[in-house]
């Protein structure tokens, strides 16, 4: 077994997470009406491990007929069972799902890493525990909606069509399914085509939890399957997380219909370091903010603004820290940076690296090597960029950071707000007053102070401008599935 090589002079012995306890079928069908159903077209597609390009399983491709079956199953379950069930009984099922996720946490974490390429440390410590936490949190609200929204008689919407991306497959499914169930809605969910496995494992778990048939339906496939959900006339709500481009298509498609929507879209977050900040802590936060999950994070801190007086020092610290990052086998517990999720995404990132260089920016990557097979991108930073550069304006969705400097507070606010996006931001300073000044002026749905990429089910998350609308998490997340 090869040793992981990191460039600070230290070698770590491999520490591979075991895959013995994981059961993955050769072929997955669609989960409709509580049963595993073959796709009408008879078509299946491969899901592969992006870290070695090996095939993991075959996944059913749902067409509009399958989606129609799923919506009908969800409607029947809504009319006959779920909307009539006392809320405290609904809550018990949601608690059961949460507990079963905890029980099977290791299996979910390994499958997430195999299918998506993210380091096991992240799927084990972030994705899976947070997914369980969302089910726990919303289970708690199910029978307390009258207290959540006093003096209002809130009602469920009906059938929710939910479409999620590949960067946090299980967690995004939990963000969507848990509040929908807690508020009495039924669900048709579609995972992203490159990462269907944990949603399908969740379907198995939901069967084990004894959830009534048709309350949650999982259909797999690519954009065409997603469009069939969006365009189905009997869907009452679309909850979408994904790119701004697809979000716009969805918004157009449902314009003029009765469908409610929440769109959680792209981002180009600014991380801002002031000269009075605890710089080592800030550098660690910047590294976490952009290189965490290979930069496959909507709220990734992909733009860094450093106050001019500390720029040289921060840049040196960042480069030193990048040299020590471990890139390689995502199943290894030492790994910091795993595989890029797909060849398509790697091509997009590489395209932006070329664009950055062509725009005259200076590119830096640490001296580490990457595995031969699979899809990999070294952590990258660009200096010498300006506000109009495409690598500063456009979402890359990879481990690529663009650094600029600033002198004054007003200058950095103007620069940070100068993108079409407004999902998140981070501020690093020793001064509370400065922090509060910035949080009130930055146009971003979430702003972290002296930390980054922290999530909690009780805390709403969502964007401004082209980062979408609506909030997930917290009470706002409940309201998105209710009328009244
Ligand atoms: P994507 O928009 O390509 O795909 C997202 C999902 O939509 C997938 O399941 C896909 O199959 C489906 N889809 C594609 N075309 C569709 C169509 N025409 N109609 C309906 N569904 C369709 O996004 P992606 O590449 O999977 O994910 C990356 C994007 O997601 C990034 O832009 C990222 O910022 C964003 N994202 C946002 C948040 C957030 O909370 N704001 C969270 C995670 C990811």
XYZ file of C-alpha atoms and ligand atoms in Angstrom:
528
model
C 0.000 0.000 0.000
C 1.457 3.391 -0.955
C 2.025 5.924 1.733
C 0.329 9.252 1.463
C 2.925 11.858 0.694
C 2.528 15.339 1.973
C 4.924 18.071 1.295
C 5.720 19.370 4.724
C 8.234 16.575 5.110
C 5.789 14.274 6.919
C 4.419 11.013 5.612
C 1.241 9.565 7.011
C 0.685 5.823 6.947
C -2.550 5.106 5.059
C -5.620 4.981 7.254
C -8.322 3.630 5.002
C -11.932 3.512 6.103
C -13.188 -0.045 5.759
C -15.761 -0.795 3.079
C -16.681 -4.214 4.575
C -19.837 -2.990 6.247
C -21.208 -1.426 3.084
C -23.805 -3.103 0.947
C -24.331 -1.740 -2.549
C -26.560 -3.541 -5.052
C -25.438 -4.059 -8.647
C -28.565 -2.350 -9.926
C -31.007 0.146 -8.430
C -34.634 0.590 -9.482
C -36.938 3.531 -8.827
C -38.544 3.884 -5.398
C -42.212 4.572 -6.104
C -45.182 3.943 -3.842
C -42.993 2.157 -1.288
C -41.758 -0.403 -3.855
C -38.765 -0.832 -6.133
C -40.052 -0.364 -9.661
C -38.253 -0.911 -12.983
C -38.038 2.154 -15.238
C -40.615 2.198 -18.061
C -37.892 2.720 -20.662
C -35.826 -0.197 -19.341
C -32.815 2.147 -19.382
C -30.065 2.302 -16.743
C -26.905 4.367 -16.430
C -23.627 3.799 -14.583
C -22.652 5.517 -11.386
C -18.880 5.549 -10.979
C -16.301 6.258 -8.307
C -14.655 9.513 -9.444
C -11.482 8.682 -7.515
C -10.695 5.667 -9.749
C -13.315 5.767 -12.531
C -14.580 2.312 -11.585
C -18.232 1.490 -12.022
C -20.120 1.080 -8.737
C -23.704 0.280 -9.799
C -26.398 0.704 -12.423
C -29.049 3.322 -11.768
C -32.526 3.391 -13.327
C -33.375 6.256 -15.641
C -36.843 7.622 -14.961
C -38.821 9.208 -17.797
C -42.008 11.282 -17.637
C -44.188 8.158 -17.263
C -42.199 7.072 -14.206
C -42.356 10.579 -12.768
C -46.117 10.555 -13.319
C -46.362 7.268 -11.380
C -44.297 8.770 -8.569
C -46.413 11.934 -8.405
C -49.607 9.825 -8.387
C -48.208 7.685 -5.558
C -47.280 10.843 -3.614
C -50.732 12.357 -4.201
C -52.506 9.197 -3.042
C -50.329 9.025 0.074
C -50.991 12.712 0.738
C -54.780 12.470 0.336
C -55.317 9.165 2.067
C -52.665 8.944 4.785
C -50.070 11.602 5.439
C -52.153 14.780 5.514
C -54.702 13.040 7.760
C -52.236 11.562 10.219
C -51.940 13.395 13.570
C -48.784 15.478 13.539
C -47.293 13.715 16.562
C -47.543 10.408 14.675
C -45.813 11.909 11.648
C -43.076 13.114 13.971
C -42.406 9.549 15.165
C -41.601 8.424 11.626
C -39.256 11.364 11.109
C -37.478 10.626 14.412
C -37.153 7.022 13.319
C -35.490 8.078 10.055
C -33.069 10.267 12.033
C -32.146 7.445 14.382
C -31.694 4.947 11.548
C -29.350 7.375 9.763
C -27.303 7.557 12.961
C -27.246 3.777 13.251
C -26.068 3.380 9.649
C -23.867 6.454 9.635
C -20.686 4.653 8.662
C -22.310 2.929 5.716
C -23.800 6.190 4.457
C -20.479 7.992 4.877
C -18.533 5.394 2.912
C -21.088 5.294 0.096
C -21.147 9.093 -0.111
C -17.375 9.106 -0.434
C -17.272 6.272 -2.994
C -19.956 7.809 -5.186
C -19.087 11.491 -4.827
C -15.314 11.618 -4.285
C -15.402 13.670 -1.072
C -12.995 12.844 1.786
C -14.382 10.327 4.264
C -13.623 12.780 7.067
C -16.202 15.152 5.618
C -18.901 12.632 4.819
C -18.385 11.022 8.250
C -18.173 14.229 10.317
C -20.338 16.645 8.348
C -22.697 15.233 5.724
C -24.149 12.287 7.607
C -24.425 13.785 11.140
C -25.976 16.950 9.707
C -28.452 14.907 7.664
C -29.550 13.101 10.841
C -29.666 16.437 12.700
C -32.089 17.860 10.117
C -34.475 14.951 10.568
C -34.252 15.309 14.372
C -34.793 19.047 14.213
C -37.832 18.925 11.938
C -39.318 15.927 13.738
C -39.418 18.190 16.775
C -41.453 20.855 14.960
C -44.001 18.508 13.339
C -46.576 18.768 16.147
C -45.705 22.346 17.128
C -46.579 24.249 13.970
C -49.186 26.297 15.869
C -46.384 27.536 18.136
C -43.997 28.083 15.236
C -46.588 30.306 13.521
C -48.825 31.702 16.282
C -52.340 32.930 15.394
C -52.154 31.314 11.983
C -53.648 28.091 10.715
C -50.893 26.834 8.471
C -51.622 24.075 5.967
C -49.437 21.739 3.968
C -49.065 22.292 0.229
C -49.493 18.749 -1.092
C -46.884 17.059 -3.288
C -43.369 18.508 -3.228
C -41.031 17.900 -6.187
C -37.455 18.112 -4.951
C -34.323 18.206 -7.088
C -30.845 18.144 -5.560
C -27.225 18.510 -6.760
C -24.203 16.249 -6.372
C -22.108 18.146 -3.867
C -23.952 17.110 -0.665
C -26.253 14.355 -1.932
C -27.587 12.937 1.350
C -27.513 16.234 3.205
C -29.421 18.063 0.463
C -31.994 15.260 0.411
C -32.371 15.642 4.201
C -32.681 19.450 3.923
C -35.594 18.896 1.583
C -37.365 15.760 2.804
C -37.340 16.501 6.565
C -39.245 19.838 6.537
C -41.614 18.577 3.813
C -42.611 15.568 5.914
C -42.828 17.543 9.140
C -45.323 19.925 7.551
C -47.477 17.092 6.177
C -46.408 17.110 2.525
C -45.424 14.099 0.448
C -42.356 13.996 -1.735
C -40.923 13.059 -5.127
C -37.156 13.574 -4.918
C -34.553 13.334 -7.638
C -30.867 13.109 -6.731
C -28.158 14.255 -9.160
C -27.230 11.705 -11.799
C -23.616 11.313 -10.617
C -24.527 10.756 -6.956
C -27.767 8.806 -6.687
C -26.600 6.139 -4.251
C -27.162 7.710 -0.836
C -30.660 8.869 -1.823
C -31.414 5.268 -2.843
C -29.962 3.990 0.440
C -32.171 6.540 2.173
C -35.127 4.985 0.324
C -34.149 1.587 1.774
C -33.924 3.146 5.211
C -37.304 4.834 4.750
C -38.767 1.408 3.919
C -37.200 0.036 7.093
C -38.655 2.938 9.063
C -42.094 1.780 7.920
C -43.052 5.125 6.404
C -46.423 4.694 4.676
C -46.129 3.847 0.968
C -45.801 6.787 -1.380
C -44.968 9.420 1.244
C -41.402 9.581 -0.118
C -40.651 8.566 -3.698
C -37.150 8.652 -5.178
C -36.717 8.824 -8.939
C -33.299 8.839 -10.563
C -32.077 10.306 -13.822
C -30.582 13.460 -15.288
C -32.018 16.856 -16.250
C -34.851 15.399 -18.336
C -36.153 13.549 -15.278
C -35.865 16.740 -13.228
C -37.768 18.672 -15.904
C -40.548 16.044 -15.819
C -40.972 16.729 -12.086
C -40.938 20.493 -12.602
C -43.522 20.323 -15.409
C -45.860 17.813 -13.807
C -49.211 19.566 -13.298
C -49.978 17.815 -10.005
C -46.838 18.961 -8.173
C -47.559 21.805 -5.743
C -44.076 22.904 -4.817
C -40.643 22.755 -6.405
C -37.644 22.774 -4.099
C -34.520 23.007 -6.203
C -30.858 23.207 -5.298
C -28.428 23.492 -8.173
C -26.948 25.866 -10.689
C -28.304 29.329 -11.433
C -28.703 28.344 -15.108
C -31.078 25.469 -14.304
C -32.775 27.575 -11.609
C -33.711 30.125 -14.280
C -35.123 27.388 -16.537
C -37.241 26.143 -13.626
C -38.474 29.615 -12.736
C -39.571 30.145 -16.337
C -41.213 26.722 -16.487
C -43.394 27.293 -13.418
C -44.224 30.948 -14.088
C -47.995 31.363 -14.180
C -48.684 28.019 -12.466
C -49.893 27.405 -8.913
C -46.527 25.923 -7.946
C -44.585 27.441 -5.062
C -40.806 27.338 -5.319
C -37.597 27.693 -3.409
C -34.444 27.960 -5.495
C -31.059 27.511 -3.836
C -28.551 28.391 -6.544
C -24.916 29.241 -7.177
C -22.539 31.461 -5.266
C -19.253 33.370 -5.372
C -18.643 34.070 -1.710
C -16.236 36.739 -0.488
C -13.998 36.012 2.468
C -12.597 39.220 3.930
C -9.504 39.377 6.152
C -8.844 42.602 8.069
C -5.395 43.428 9.390
C -6.596 43.069 12.990
C -7.791 39.472 12.471
C -6.226 36.417 14.101
C -4.357 35.598 10.911
C -3.542 31.921 11.488
C -7.150 31.239 12.364
C -8.265 33.217 9.307
C -5.931 31.311 6.991
C -7.271 28.009 8.319
C -10.802 29.297 7.693
C -9.961 30.394 4.142
C -8.441 26.972 3.390
C -11.516 25.272 4.814
C -13.787 27.694 2.967
C -12.469 26.980 -0.511
C -10.678 23.628 -0.482
C -13.228 21.821 1.707
C -15.098 19.292 -0.479
C -12.843 20.260 -3.445
C -14.608 23.625 -3.611
C -17.822 21.795 -4.563
C -19.725 24.016 -2.173
C -22.287 26.611 -3.233
C -21.132 28.884 -0.415
C -17.394 28.214 -0.987
C -15.265 31.261 -0.169
C -13.915 31.494 -3.711
C -12.980 35.195 -3.542
C -10.558 36.374 -0.895
C -10.069 40.042 0.009
C -7.046 40.762 2.204
C -6.301 44.155 3.747
C -3.224 45.467 1.979
C -1.025 45.795 5.093
C -1.179 42.031 5.804
C -1.374 40.755 2.224
C 2.203 39.420 1.941
C 2.011 37.666 5.278
C -1.389 36.095 4.562
C -0.290 34.945 1.106
C 2.809 33.279 2.545
C 0.781 31.544 5.244
C -1.791 30.387 2.703
C 0.841 28.907 0.416
C 2.548 27.167 3.354
C -0.743 25.677 4.437
C -1.570 24.554 0.892
C 1.744 22.678 0.738
C 0.621 20.594 3.700
C -2.800 19.646 2.320
C -3.224 15.937 1.622
C -4.817 15.177 -1.734
C -5.635 11.600 -2.679
C -7.756 8.575 -1.867
C -11.014 9.983 -0.419
C -11.444 6.872 1.729
C -8.213 7.676 3.589
C -8.912 9.442 6.879
C -5.855 11.679 6.355
C -7.153 13.071 3.090
C -8.039 16.764 2.972
C -8.900 17.026 -0.716
C -10.661 14.235 -2.562
C -11.658 13.697 -6.178
C -13.569 16.089 -8.424
C -17.063 14.691 -8.767
C -17.099 14.059 -12.528
C -15.058 14.417 -15.687
C -17.471 17.105 -16.826
C -16.857 19.150 -13.669
C -13.086 18.665 -13.950
C -13.243 19.950 -17.545
C -15.133 23.025 -16.318
C -12.537 23.718 -13.620
C -9.648 23.245 -16.066
C -11.370 25.608 -18.495
C -11.410 28.273 -15.763
C -7.738 27.676 -14.907
C -6.934 28.447 -18.554
C -9.213 31.488 -18.549
C -7.514 32.793 -15.382
C -4.069 32.514 -16.934
C -5.274 34.047 -20.197
C -6.706 36.970 -18.209
C -3.186 37.631 -16.909
C -3.609 36.306 -13.364
C -0.777 34.461 -11.651
C -1.624 30.872 -10.748
C -0.161 28.990 -7.776
C -0.548 25.287 -6.974
C 1.378 23.346 -4.318
C 3.963 20.788 -5.386
C 1.876 17.713 -4.509
C 1.168 15.033 -7.075
C -2.290 13.650 -7.843
C -3.312 10.034 -8.533
C -3.150 8.818 -12.146
C -6.714 7.541 -12.427
C -9.790 9.490 -11.470
C -10.564 13.202 -11.612
C -8.285 15.491 -9.653
C -7.491 19.154 -9.329
C -4.747 20.527 -7.123
C -5.754 23.309 -4.746
C -5.202 26.490 -6.730
C -4.950 30.180 -6.024
C -4.839 33.145 -8.355
C -3.256 36.485 -7.555
C -3.061 39.590 -9.723
C -6.769 39.456 -10.544
C -9.200 42.309 -11.017
C -12.907 42.690 -10.398
C -13.840 42.202 -14.042
C -11.967 38.894 -14.463
C -14.193 35.919 -15.216
C -12.516 33.857 -12.491
C -13.630 36.565 -10.036
C -17.175 36.924 -11.356
C -18.227 33.384 -12.317
C -18.828 30.339 -10.161
C -16.115 27.709 -10.817
C -17.288 25.137 -8.276
C -13.805 23.777 -7.745
C -10.788 24.308 -5.441
C -9.849 27.653 -6.981
C -9.360 30.848 -4.986
C -8.966 34.372 -6.437
C -7.211 36.868 -4.142
C -7.500 40.661 -4.156
C -6.462 43.385 -1.744
C -8.304 46.347 -0.245
C -7.523 49.362 1.929
C -10.807 50.603 3.391
C -14.046 49.117 4.675
C -16.179 50.861 2.057
C -13.882 49.639 -0.717
C -14.132 46.008 0.337
C -17.922 46.172 0.737
C -18.260 47.516 -2.781
C -15.924 44.879 -4.192
C -17.487 42.002 -2.255
C -20.999 42.951 -3.412
C -19.900 43.275 -7.019
C -21.081 39.885 -8.340
C -24.410 38.574 -9.611
C -24.482 36.205 -6.623
C -25.262 36.711 -2.939
C -25.220 33.427 -1.083
C -22.608 33.737 1.634
C -19.606 35.678 2.926
C -17.021 35.525 5.693
C -15.474 38.328 7.743
C -12.294 37.941 9.789
C -11.622 40.717 12.300
C -10.918 41.282 15.948
C -13.489 44.097 16.130
C -17.118 43.180 16.795
C -18.315 46.570 15.553
C -16.575 46.061 12.205
C -18.122 42.635 11.907
C -21.639 43.964 12.511
C -21.089 46.852 10.133
C -20.145 44.419 7.381
C -22.892 41.916 8.061
C -25.452 44.676 7.582
C -23.928 45.836 4.305
C -22.848 42.674 2.532
C -25.540 41.310 0.212
C -25.353 37.666 1.195
C -27.846 35.289 2.762
C -25.365 33.884 5.268
C -22.380 35.732 6.732
C -19.938 33.969 8.991
C -17.813 35.918 11.482
C -14.351 34.497 12.245
C -15.447 31.102 10.969
C -16.730 29.636 7.721
C -18.913 26.837 6.341
C -20.724 26.181 9.597
C -24.241 24.774 9.367
C -26.987 24.059 11.830
C -30.523 22.809 11.170
C -31.965 25.650 13.257
C -30.306 28.289 11.121
C -31.883 29.353 7.811
C -29.773 29.206 4.655
C -30.391 30.789 1.258
C -29.382 33.517 -1.150
C -29.906 36.963 -2.571
C -29.799 37.997 -6.233
C -28.863 35.150 -8.614
C -28.168 32.829 -5.680
C -31.904 32.195 -5.570
C -34.764 32.761 -3.175
C -36.404 31.088 -0.230
C -34.684 29.694 2.832
C -33.979 26.164 3.991
C -33.356 25.320 7.628
C -34.939 26.730 10.762
C -38.492 28.054 10.904
C -38.060 29.629 7.470
C -37.503 26.130 6.124
C -40.849 25.001 7.564
C -42.716 27.972 6.151
C -41.514 27.117 2.654
C -43.724 24.000 2.787
C -46.838 25.660 4.202
C -49.598 28.020 3.158
C -51.753 30.144 5.424
P -27.261 21.455 -11.854
O -28.133 22.659 -11.863
O -26.593 21.059 -13.102
O -28.097 20.175 -11.379
C -28.808 20.161 -10.162
C -29.925 19.155 -10.278
O -30.852 19.601 -11.261
C -29.486 17.765 -10.726
O -30.249 16.805 -10.034
C -29.824 17.766 -12.203
O -30.052 16.478 -12.736
C -31.089 18.586 -12.214
N -31.414 19.237 -13.491
C -30.580 19.548 -14.504
N -31.276 20.149 -15.497
C -32.557 20.242 -15.081
C -33.744 20.796 -15.650
N -33.752 21.388 -16.827
N -34.883 20.739 -14.921
C -34.907 20.166 -13.696
N -33.818 19.611 -13.125
C -32.654 19.659 -13.800
O -26.256 21.697 -10.658
P -25.071 20.742 -10.182
O -23.975 20.882 -11.164
O -25.604 19.385 -9.874
O -24.702 21.403 -8.781
C -23.858 22.467 -8.676
C -24.617 23.757 -8.509
O -25.477 23.675 -7.374
C -23.696 24.923 -8.226
O -24.085 26.026 -9.000
C -23.914 25.199 -6.740
O -23.626 26.498 -6.351
C -25.339 24.849 -6.579
N -25.663 24.565 -5.172
C -26.372 25.494 -4.463
C -26.663 25.269 -3.117
C -27.436 26.267 -2.306
O -27.881 25.910 -1.219
N -27.622 27.478 -2.783
C -26.229 24.089 -2.500
C -25.508 23.161 -3.257
C -25.233 23.421 -4.602
